[in-house]
Amino acid sequence: MLATLLAVLTASSLVSAQSAANQAYTPVSGACPSGFEVVRLVGPVGNQTLNQQEVEYISTRKANVLPDAWKTYLANIQATNASLPDYVASILSGESRYPNVGIASSGGGWRATLWGAGILNFLDARNETSAALGTGGILQAAQYLSGLSGGANLVGSFAQANFPTIQTLAFGTNSTDPTSAWGGWLPQINQQDPYTNATQNAEYLQELIDEIRGKYAAGFSVSYNDITARDNGRHFVNGTNAENFFNDTLLHGAGYTWSSVPNVPTFASYSQPFPILIATLLSPNGNFSNIIPNSSDIVPTSNPIMEMNVFEMGSYDPTLAAFTPMKYLGTTNDSVCWTNYDQTAFVVGASGDWNTFYNTSESVLVNSYVYPIVTALNESIPQTDIVLDSSLFPNPFRASIMNGTFIDENETLIMMSDGASDGEAIPIQPLMVKARGLDTIFALDANQDFANAYWSAGGSLVNTQNRINTLFPTAYSMPPIPTNTSEFSAQNLSIRPTFFGCDTSTEAPLIIYIANGGPPRNGEAPLTNQQPSNLTLDQTQAFLDQVYAIAMQGYPTNASEVNDPEWPACLACAVVDRARNATGTERSGLCSSCFERYCWNGTEVALTTTTTTKSGAQSMGRSVMGVVASTLVAAALAYF
Ligand SMILES: *[C@@H]1O[C@H](CO)[C@@H](O)[C@H](O)[C@H]1NC(C)=O
Ligand SMILES: *[C@@H]1O[C@H](CO)[C@@H](O)[C@H](O)[C@H]1NC(C)=O
Ligand SMILES: *[C@@H]1O[C@H](CO)[C@@H](O)[C@H](O)[C@H]1NC(C)=O
Ligand SMILES: *[C@@H]1O[C@H](CO)[C@@H](O)[C@H](O)[C@H]1NC(C)=O
Ligand SMILES: *[C@@H]1O[C@H](CO)[C@@H](O)[C@H](O)[C@H]1NC(C)=O
Ligand SMILES: *[C@@H]1O[C@H](CO)[C@@H](O)[C@H](O)[C@H]1NC(C)=O
Ligand SMILES: *[C@@H]1O[C@H](CO)[C@@H](O)[C@H](O)[C@H]1NC(C)=O
Ligand SMILES: *[C@@H]1O[C@H](CO)[C@@H](O)[C@H](O)[C@H]1NC(C)=O
Ligand SMILES: *[C@@H]1O[C@H](CO)[C@@H](O)[C@H](O)[C@H]1NC(C)=O
Ligand SMILES: *[C@@H]1O[C@H](CO)[C@@H](O)[C@H](O)[C@H]1NC(C)=O
Ligand SMILES: *[C@@H]1O[C@H](CO)[C@@H](O)[C@H](O)[C@H]1NC(C)=O
Ligand SMILES: *[C@@H]1O[C@H](CO)[C@@H](O)[C@H](O)[C@H]1NC(C)=O
């Protein structure tokens, strides 16, 4: 009986070992190119250098693409006949310098994916409503777009699908070759549990595990994130649609690498913002006293925030200050080079691996929804000494190169967890790297800041401000924001767009904060106060439309108005404000009154101050199984 079962299992493993997805997911080794260096040191704070390919991308984009993009945006805002001061038009037509804009889209599961998408739609020149409103075009003019967790699902899929409209991104494109085209997010299919039948879900899980066997056979540790990567491949990477979702002969995103995004046409023509995904280093060597108190966070804020862009992976935090080439992820020396490790779905999944249970009790892990999955993995592919529920990367940042400067330099593997595992769900850190020179940053926030509701109240920004002020005051400049979420709530800073840094040092960027802070003003029932999973396509459209309606509101002066008619003009004032300051021109006219209304004035008024309520890994993340974990994973336990 057992022998028969084993024979069946072995036969099925052999068959699946040859599946197209399994092969395409397997890293490949070869000789390194001449002059290859596995680590690039970014240099000291104050004199950090960017990757040369990134520099080339941004400079060509600024020279060849952005002038027309700003021209389109200017035409859109001018067509509204808003009485803007003259400097807005002169800046947007390139008479001085253009604004340097970045957009950061937060974590928060499907809610955040859809929140970010709805706001990007509002800024997209291709949406006729946005063009007519005078807000469309900012997306096309942005230099950078960063995403974390649910926001990484958005940014990752957006970049690799060739920067389509948000409607096409969400719902897919019709193609004569649906096995390679973008099929949409398929939100109606539950992630990891696509069937209602438990037996079929177990078979699906086994199929995902079978698709990672080749990677293991090639000598790599595989973990929970490889399984979710194969599920992500069906939702956020080309080649899957509702009709072929369960066809197990297809690639389902396997073999599509993050480092090959530069080959997609809009990237090759410098026409999309430079995409960046964020995760956090889950180190056994961190200073655990730096975990935010009274939070559900699991990663000390002193651990490096890891950035994964299409050219490299690493961190500008002074605690790492080094990168390794994205294309050669998996490589740890300068002679044997691995490729194909940087699967898009795997990198996106590392940003969103909020399912990491770390350093907690055995019973917590055993009772979690992660347990059956890591158990199935452990039974199928037994491994020793690895943390099964994290994201694993062979460590290129070794002691021989780092000389004691990196906490994990003596580790064989580096581990990562959801970008928000340190309490910072909005990925603005990479946009504040001084070498990138951004002066205007959109912070799109759909992170959960309340214990009993899914609304946002600035918790991630508070945590980022604390991290920078206490740990990295010279590496990054952030404009002052309130010290706690009560203050955001008391001043309504998250239920309307708020500008931060209006009259403080221009060393720091101006932040345009657009949060999922409350219901729409149009009287509709709120749809965004939830942690959605398997939304129907109609529900997805309704969600996107409601985010769009909220984006249009601005901050009406009159409580009876739904939308502020001046909001698009005020947004233009904010977009150009740092560039205006650089010309020595005083803020004036409509822009002055806009700033009186939209800026946080630096005052704290809340009667009670509390620390951030609920910001962290467990409050964001993907809604994979609709279960919110309450604590972290046992180190001992995770080492099966
Ligand atoms: C900054 O780095 C460049 C290139 O590595 C070097 O030439 C220059 O001297 C450095 N400047 C400072 C102030 O360290
Ligand atoms: C702006 O003004 C022009 C010229 O007066 C007019 O044709 C156009 O309809 C106005 N647009 C809006 C949105 O009011
Ligand atoms: C794709 O084509 C089918 C059949 O023509 C149609 O029903 C569907 O709405 C189309 N989908 C999209 C996203 O255009
Ligand atoms: C994904 O498909 C779209 C068309 O649907 C295409 O433009 C894009 O280049 C594809 N991306 C990749 C990475 O193949
Ligand atoms: C969809 O989600 C709901 C609520 O999370 C769940 O009860 C239902 O089983 C899911 N349906 C499928 C097909 O997974
Ligand atoms: C669930 O799926 C299994 C395997 O396909 C099948 O044998 C079983 O009948 C299904 N159960 C139900 C309740 O449909
Ligand atoms: C799976 O996809 C392949 C390639 O498109 C196709 O030939 C095959 O018929 C599909 N299988 C099923 C069961 O639909
Ligand atoms: C470590 O020392 C080596 C050899 O001197 C040097 O090349 C490298 O730049 C140093 N690394 C750091 C992070 O300073
Ligand atoms: C790594 O090991 C070397 C040699 O034992 C040691 O000198 C160094 O301090 C270690 N690095 C860290 C970050 O612990
Ligand atoms: C513009 O966005 C709205 C709101 O989501 C959407 O309903 C509409 O279809 C979009 N228009 C285009 C052309 O994408
Ligand atoms: C530029 O910003 C700085 C810092 O807020 C301020 O002191 C200065 O007056 C501003 N200059 C102009 C022309 O607005
Ligand atoms: C700043 O904003 C707070 C909260 O809205 C308000 O109470 C205070 O009067 C404002 N201060 C100034 C100087 O405008």
PDB file of N, CA, C and O in Angstrom, residues 428-478:
ATOM      1  N   ILE A 428       8.238  54.948   0.911  1.00  0.00           N
ATOM      2  CA  ILE A 428       8.819  56.238   0.514  1.00  0.00           C
ATOM      3  C   ILE A 428      10.331  56.291   0.736  1.00  0.00           C
ATOM      4  O   ILE A 428      10.991  57.176   0.226  1.00  0.00           O
ATOM      5  N   GLN A 429      10.877  55.319   1.493  1.00  0.00           N
ATOM      6  CA  GLN A 429      12.323  55.360   1.763  1.00  0.00           C
ATOM      7  C   GLN A 429      13.159  55.405   0.481  1.00  0.00           C
ATOM      8  O   GLN A 429      14.046  56.254   0.362  1.00  0.00           O
ATOM      9  N   PRO A 430      12.871  54.554  -0.521  1.00  0.00           N
ATOM     10  CA  PRO A 430      13.721  54.628  -1.732  1.00  0.00           C
ATOM     11  C   PRO A 430      13.561  55.955  -2.473  1.00  0.00           C
ATOM     12  O   PRO A 430      14.459  56.366  -3.200  1.00  0.00           O
ATOM     13  N   LEU A 431      12.428  56.613  -2.281  1.00  0.00           N
ATOM     14  CA  LEU A 431      12.195  57.872  -2.989  1.00  0.00           C
ATOM     15  C   LEU A 431      12.862  59.037  -2.261  1.00  0.00           C
ATOM     16  O   LEU A 431      12.943  60.140  -2.798  1.00  0.00           O
ATOM     17  N   MET A 432      13.334  58.793  -1.048  1.00  0.00           N
ATOM     18  CA  MET A 432      14.025  59.852  -0.305  1.00  0.00           C
ATOM     19  C   MET A 432      15.540  59.703  -0.375  1.00  0.00           C
ATOM     20  O   MET A 432      16.260  60.485   0.248  1.00  0.00           O
ATOM     21  N   VAL A 433      16.016  58.710  -1.101  1.00  0.00           N
ATOM     22  CA  VAL A 433      17.463  58.573  -1.305  1.00  0.00           C
ATOM     23  C   VAL A 433      17.950  59.850  -1.987  1.00  0.00           C
ATOM     24  O   VAL A 433      17.442  60.236  -3.042  1.00  0.00           O
ATOM     25  N   LYS A 434      18.913  60.508  -1.362  1.00  0.00           N
ATOM     26  CA  LYS A 434      19.273  61.852  -1.851  1.00  0.00           C
ATOM     27  C   LYS A 434      19.817  61.833  -3.262  1.00  0.00           C
ATOM     28  O   LYS A 434      19.581  62.764  -4.043  1.00  0.00           O
ATOM     29  N   ALA A 435      20.531  60.769  -3.615  1.00  0.00           N
ATOM     30  CA  ALA A 435      21.101  60.703  -4.963  1.00  0.00           C
ATOM     31  C   ALA A 435      20.000  60.690  -6.032  1.00  0.00           C
ATOM     32  O   ALA A 435      20.253  61.005  -7.193  1.00  0.00           O
ATOM     33  N   ARG A 436      18.786  60.318  -5.651  1.00  0.00           N
ATOM     34  CA  ARG A 436      17.687  60.296  -6.634  1.00  0.00           C
ATOM     35  C   ARG A 436      17.082  61.684  -6.831  1.00  0.00           C
ATOM     36  O   ARG A 436      16.377  61.913  -7.817  1.00  0.00           O
ATOM     37  N   GLY A 437      17.304  62.572  -5.901  1.00  0.00           N
ATOM     38  CA  GLY A 437      16.946  63.973  -6.092  1.00  0.00           C
ATOM     39  C   GLY A 437      15.466  64.269  -6.281  1.00  0.00           C
ATOM     40  O   GLY A 437      15.114  65.245  -6.935  1.00  0.00           O
ATOM     41  N   LEU A 438      14.589  63.465  -5.699  1.00  0.00           N
ATOM     42  CA  LEU A 438      13.162  63.757  -5.860  1.00  0.00           C
ATOM     43  C   LEU A 438      12.749  64.882  -4.919  1.00  0.00           C
ATOM     44  O   LEU A 438      13.246  64.993  -3.801  1.00  0.00           O
ATOM     45  N   ASP A 439      11.823  65.719  -5.389  1.00  0.00           N
ATOM     46  CA  ASP A 439      11.384  66.820  -4.528  1.00  0.00           C
ATOM     47  C   ASP A 439       9.893  66.788  -4.235  1.00  0.00           C
ATOM     48  O   ASP A 439       9.409  67.575  -3.429  1.00  0.00           O
ATOM     49  N   THR A 440       9.166  65.892  -4.890  1.00  0.00           N
ATOM     50  CA  THR A 440       7.731  65.808  -4.674  1.00  0.00           C
ATOM     51  C   THR A 440       7.353  64.330  -4.647  1.00  0.00           C
ATOM     52  O   THR A 440       7.626  63.606  -5.599  1.00  0.00           O
ATOM     53  N   ILE A 441       6.786  63.889  -3.527  1.00  0.00           N
ATOM     54  CA  ILE A 441       6.478  62.460  -3.387  1.00  0.00           C
ATOM     55  C   ILE A 441       5.007  62.273  -3.029  1.00  0.00           C
ATOM     56  O   ILE A 441       4.518  62.836  -2.046  1.00  0.00           O
ATOM     57  N   PHE A 442       4.324  61.499  -3.841  1.00  0.00           N
ATOM     58  CA  PHE A 442       2.962  61.091  -3.508  1.00  0.00           C
ATOM     59  C   PHE A 442       3.050  59.882  -2.588  1.00  0.00           C
ATOM     60  O   PHE A 442       3.694  58.885  -2.929  1.00  0.00           O
ATOM     61  N   ALA A 443       2.408  59.950  -1.432  1.00  0.00           N
ATOM     62  CA  ALA A 443       2.348  58.816  -0.508  1.00  0.00           C
ATOM     63  C   ALA A 443       0.906  58.311  -0.505  1.00  0.00           C
ATOM     64  O   ALA A 443       0.016  58.965   0.044  1.00  0.00           O
ATOM     65  N   LEU A 444       0.677  57.183  -1.171  1.00  0.00           N
ATOM     66  CA  LEU A 444      -0.671  56.617  -1.277  1.00  0.00           C
ATOM     67  C   LEU A 444      -0.806  55.560  -0.189  1.00  0.00           C
ATOM     68  O   LEU A 444      -0.051  54.591  -0.161  1.00  0.00           O
ATOM     69  N   ASP A 445      -1.757  55.757   0.711  1.00  0.00           N
ATOM     70  CA  ASP A 445      -1.811  54.953   1.933  1.00  0.00           C
ATOM     71  C   ASP A 445      -3.136  54.216   2.079  1.00  0.00           C
ATOM     72  O   ASP A 445      -4.182  54.840   2.253  1.00  0.00           O
ATOM     73  N   ALA A 446      -3.058  52.890   2.016  1.00  0.00           N
ATOM     74  CA  ALA A 446      -4.241  52.083   2.333  1.00  0.00           C
ATOM     75  C   ALA A 446      -3.897  51.066   3.410  1.00  0.00           C
ATOM     76  O   ALA A 446      -4.492  49.996   3.505  1.00  0.00           O
ATOM     77  N   ASN A 447      -2.902  51.410   4.219  1.00  0.00           N
ATOM     78  CA  ASN A 447      -2.535  50.536   5.324  1.00  0.00           C
ATOM     79  C   ASN A 447      -3.577  50.649   6.436  1.00  0.00           C
ATOM     80  O   ASN A 447      -4.193  51.692   6.619  1.00  0.00           O
ATOM     81  N   GLN A 448      -3.730  49.587   7.189  1.00  0.00           N
ATOM     82  CA  GLN A 448      -4.727  49.585   8.265  1.00  0.00           C
ATOM     83  C   GLN A 448      -4.127  50.179   9.533  1.00  0.00           C
ATOM     84  O   GLN A 448      -3.134  49.679  10.044  1.00  0.00           O
ATOM     85  N   ASP A 449      -4.753  51.242  10.051  1.00  0.00           N
ATOM     86  CA  ASP A 449      -4.240  51.892  11.260  1.00  0.00           C
ATOM     87  C   ASP A 449      -5.162  51.773  12.466  1.00  0.00           C
ATOM     88  O   ASP A 449      -4.897  52.376  13.507  1.00  0.00           O
ATOM     89  N   PHE A 450      -6.246  51.058  12.329  1.00  0.00           N
ATOM     90  CA  PHE A 450      -7.178  50.912  13.451  1.00  0.00           C
ATOM     91  C   PHE A 450      -7.379  49.428  13.736  1.00  0.00           C
ATOM     92  O   PHE A 450      -7.310  48.601  12.828  1.00  0.00           O
ATOM     93  N   ALA A 451      -7.631  49.111  14.998  1.00  0.00           N
ATOM     94  CA  ALA A 451      -7.806  47.711  15.357  1.00  0.00           C
ATOM     95  C   ALA A 451      -9.094  47.148  14.765  1.00  0.00           C
ATOM     96  O   ALA A 451      -9.162  45.976  14.400  1.00  0.00           O
ATOM     97  N   ASN A 452     -10.123  47.990  14.653  1.00  0.00           N
ATOM     98  CA  ASN A 452     -11.424  47.462  14.257  1.00  0.00           C
ATOM     99  C   ASN A 452     -11.936  48.013  12.942  1.00  0.00           C
ATOM    100  O   ASN A 452     -13.122  47.932  12.650  1.00  0.00           O
ATOM    101  N   ALA A 453     -11.061  48.630  12.184  1.00  0.00           N
ATOM    102  CA  ALA A 453     -11.470  49.159  10.887  1.00  0.00           C
ATOM    103  C   ALA A 453     -10.256  49.182   9.982  1.00  0.00           C
ATOM    104  O   ALA A 453      -9.118  49.138  10.467  1.00  0.00           O
ATOM    105  N   TYR A 454     -10.493  49.242   8.704  1.00  0.00           N
ATOM    106  CA  TYR A 454      -9.381  49.188   7.751  1.00  0.00           C
ATOM    107  C   TYR A 454      -8.939  50.570   7.272  1.00  0.00           C
ATOM    108  O   TYR A 454      -8.251  50.682   6.276  1.00  0.00           O
ATOM    109  N   TRP A 455      -9.359  51.622   7.944  1.00  0.00           N
ATOM    110  CA  TRP A 455      -8.954  52.961   7.526  1.00  0.00           C
ATOM    111  C   TRP A 455      -7.484  53.241   7.877  1.00  0.00           C
ATOM    112  O   TRP A 455      -6.927  52.640   8.786  1.00  0.00           O
ATOM    113  N   SER A 456      -6.930  54.209   7.159  1.00  0.00           N
ATOM    114  CA  SER A 456      -5.542  54.623   7.389  1.00  0.00           C
ATOM    115  C   SER A 456      -5.522  55.936   8.160  1.00  0.00           C
ATOM    116  O   SER A 456      -6.392  56.788   7.961  1.00  0.00           O
ATOM    117  N   ALA A 457      -4.515  56.117   9.004  1.00  0.00           N
ATOM    118  CA  ALA A 457      -4.379  57.370   9.756  1.00  0.00           C
ATOM    119  C   ALA A 457      -2.916  57.732   9.954  1.00  0.00           C
ATOM    120  O   ALA A 457      -2.501  58.151  11.035  1.00  0.00           O
ATOM    121  N   GLY A 458      -2.118  57.551   8.911  1.00  0.00           N
ATOM    122  CA  GLY A 458      -0.756  58.067   8.945  1.00  0.00           C
ATOM    123  C   GLY A 458       0.261  57.244   9.715  1.00  0.00           C
ATOM    124  O   GLY A 458       1.405  57.669   9.848  1.00  0.00           O
ATOM    125  N   GLY A 459      -0.127  56.080  10.228  1.00  0.00           N
ATOM    126  CA  GLY A 459       0.790  55.306  11.067  1.00  0.00           C
ATOM    127  C   GLY A 459       2.126  54.999  10.389  1.00  0.00           C
ATOM    128  O   GLY A 459       3.182  55.080  11.027  1.00  0.00           O
ATOM    129  N   SER A 460       2.075  54.660   9.116  1.00  0.00           N
ATOM    130  CA  SER A 460       3.327  54.326   8.422  1.00  0.00           C
ATOM    131  C   SER A 460       4.248  55.530   8.313  1.00  0.00           C
ATOM    132  O   SER A 460       5.465  55.405   8.465  1.00  0.00           O
ATOM    133  N   LEU A 461       3.664  56.701   8.051  1.00  0.00           N
ATOM    134  CA  LEU A 461       4.500  57.905   7.961  1.00  0.00           C
ATOM    135  C   LEU A 461       5.110  58.229   9.322  1.00  0.00           C
ATOM    136  O   LEU A 461       6.272  58.640   9.416  1.00  0.00           O
ATOM    137  N   VAL A 462       4.317  58.048  10.378  1.00  0.00           N
ATOM    138  CA  VAL A 462       4.828  58.287  11.733  1.00  0.00           C
ATOM    139  C   VAL A 462       6.042  57.387  11.991  1.00  0.00           C
ATOM    140  O   VAL A 462       7.088  57.839  12.474  1.00  0.00           O
ATOM    141  N   ASN A 463       5.906  56.111  11.624  1.00  0.00           N
ATOM    142  CA  ASN A 463       7.006  55.177  11.870  1.00  0.00           C
ATOM    143  C   ASN A 463       8.234  55.516  11.026  1.00  0.00           C
ATOM    144  O   ASN A 463       9.371  55.356  11.474  1.00  0.00           O
ATOM    145  N   THR A 464       8.005  55.972   9.807  1.00  0.00           N
ATOM    146  CA  THR A 464       9.139  56.354   8.956  1.00  0.00           C
ATOM    147  C   THR A 464       9.833  57.583   9.522  1.00  0.00           C
ATOM    148  O   THR A 464      11.071  57.661   9.567  1.00  0.00           O
ATOM    149  N   GLN A 465       9.040  58.538   9.990  1.00  0.00           N
ATOM    150  CA  GLN A 465       9.634  59.739  10.598  1.00  0.00           C
ATOM    151  C   GLN A 465      10.489  59.366  11.814  1.00  0.00           C
ATOM    152  O   GLN A 465      11.618  59.842  11.962  1.00  0.00           O
ATOM    153  N   ASN A 466       9.964  58.461  12.647  1.00  0.00           N
ATOM    154  CA  ASN A 466      10.730  58.048  13.828  1.00  0.00           C
ATOM    155  C   ASN A 466      12.013  57.336  13.430  1.00  0.00           C
ATOM    156  O   ASN A 466      13.077  57.544  14.031  1.00  0.00           O
ATOM    157  N   ARG A 467      11.922  56.475  12.436  1.00  0.00           N
ATOM    158  CA  ARG A 467      13.114  55.730  11.995  1.00  0.00           C
ATOM    159  C   ARG A 467      14.194  56.689  11.499  1.00  0.00           C
ATOM    160  O   ARG A 467      15.362  56.581  11.877  1.00  0.00           O
ATOM    161  N   ILE A 468      13.774  57.627  10.667  1.00  0.00           N
ATOM    162  CA  ILE A 468      14.759  58.556  10.105  1.00  0.00           C
ATOM    163  C   ILE A 468      15.351  59.432  11.207  1.00  0.00           C
ATOM    164  O   ILE A 468      16.571  59.591  11.307  1.00  0.00           O
ATOM    165  N   ASN A 469      14.496  59.983  12.052  1.00  0.00           N
ATOM    166  CA  ASN A 469      15.004  60.900  13.074  1.00  0.00           C
ATOM    167  C   ASN A 469      15.917  60.221  14.077  1.00  0.00           C
ATOM    168  O   ASN A 469      16.901  60.805  14.525  1.00  0.00           O
ATOM    169  N   THR A 470      15.596  58.979  14.445  1.00  0.00           N
ATOM    170  CA  THR A 470      16.409  58.348  15.478  1.00  0.00           C
ATOM    171  C   THR A 470      17.601  57.576  14.908  1.00  0.00           C
ATOM    172  O   THR A 470      18.640  57.501  15.549  1.00  0.00           O
ATOM    173  N   LEU A 471      17.464  57.016  13.709  1.00  0.00           N
ATOM    174  CA  LEU A 471      18.523  56.134  13.204  1.00  0.00           C
ATOM    175  C   LEU A 471      19.303  56.693  12.016  1.00  0.00           C
ATOM    176  O   LEU A 471      20.491  56.436  11.883  1.00  0.00           O
ATOM    177  N   PHE A 472      18.625  57.412  11.118  1.00  0.00           N
ATOM    178  CA  PHE A 472      19.288  57.815   9.873  1.00  0.00           C
ATOM    179  C   PHE A 472      19.091  59.290   9.547  1.00  0.00           C
ATOM    180  O   PHE A 472      18.688  59.647   8.430  1.00  0.00           O
ATOM    181  N   PRO A 473      19.370  60.189  10.515  1.00  0.00           N
ATOM    182  CA  PRO A 473      19.025  61.603  10.297  1.00  0.00           C
ATOM    183  C   PRO A 473      19.822  62.260   9.165  1.00  0.00           C
ATOM    184  O   PRO A 473      19.352  63.234   8.582  1.00  0.00           O
ATOM    185  N   THR A 474      21.002  61.734   8.854  1.00  0.00           N
ATOM    186  CA  THR A 474      21.747  62.378   7.768  1.00  0.00           C
ATOM    187  C   THR A 474      21.519  61.694   6.423  1.00  0.00           C
ATOM    188  O   THR A 474      21.682  62.311   5.371  1.00  0.00           O
ATOM    189  N   ALA A 475      21.143  60.417   6.462  1.00  0.00           N
ATOM    190  CA  ALA A 475      20.960  59.700   5.186  1.00  0.00           C
ATOM    191  C   ALA A 475      19.721  60.178   4.448  1.00  0.00           C
ATOM    192  O   ALA A 475      19.711  60.251   3.214  1.00  0.00           O
ATOM    193  N   TYR A 476      18.662  60.476   5.192  1.00  0.00           N
ATOM    194  CA  TYR A 476      17.397  60.849   4.570  1.00  0.00           C
ATOM    195  C   TYR A 476      16.880  62.152   5.171  1.00  0.00           C
ATOM    196  O   TYR A 476      17.137  62.444   6.333  1.00  0.00           O
ATOM    197  N   SER A 477      16.130  62.918   4.369  1.00  0.00           N
ATOM    198  CA  SER A 477      15.430  64.089   4.900  1.00  0.00           C
ATOM    199  C   SER A 477      13.946  63.887   4.675  1.00  0.00           C
ATOM    200  O   SER A 477      13.522  63.615   3.558  1.00  0.00           O
ATOM    201  N   MET A 478      13.202  64.014   5.744  1.00  0.00           N
ATOM    202  CA  MET A 478      11.753  63.891   5.638  1.00  0.00           C
ATOM    203  C   MET A 478      11.134  65.152   6.217  1.00  0.00           C
ATOM    204  O   MET A 478      11.606  65.643   7.241  1.00  0.00           O
TER     205      MET A 478
END
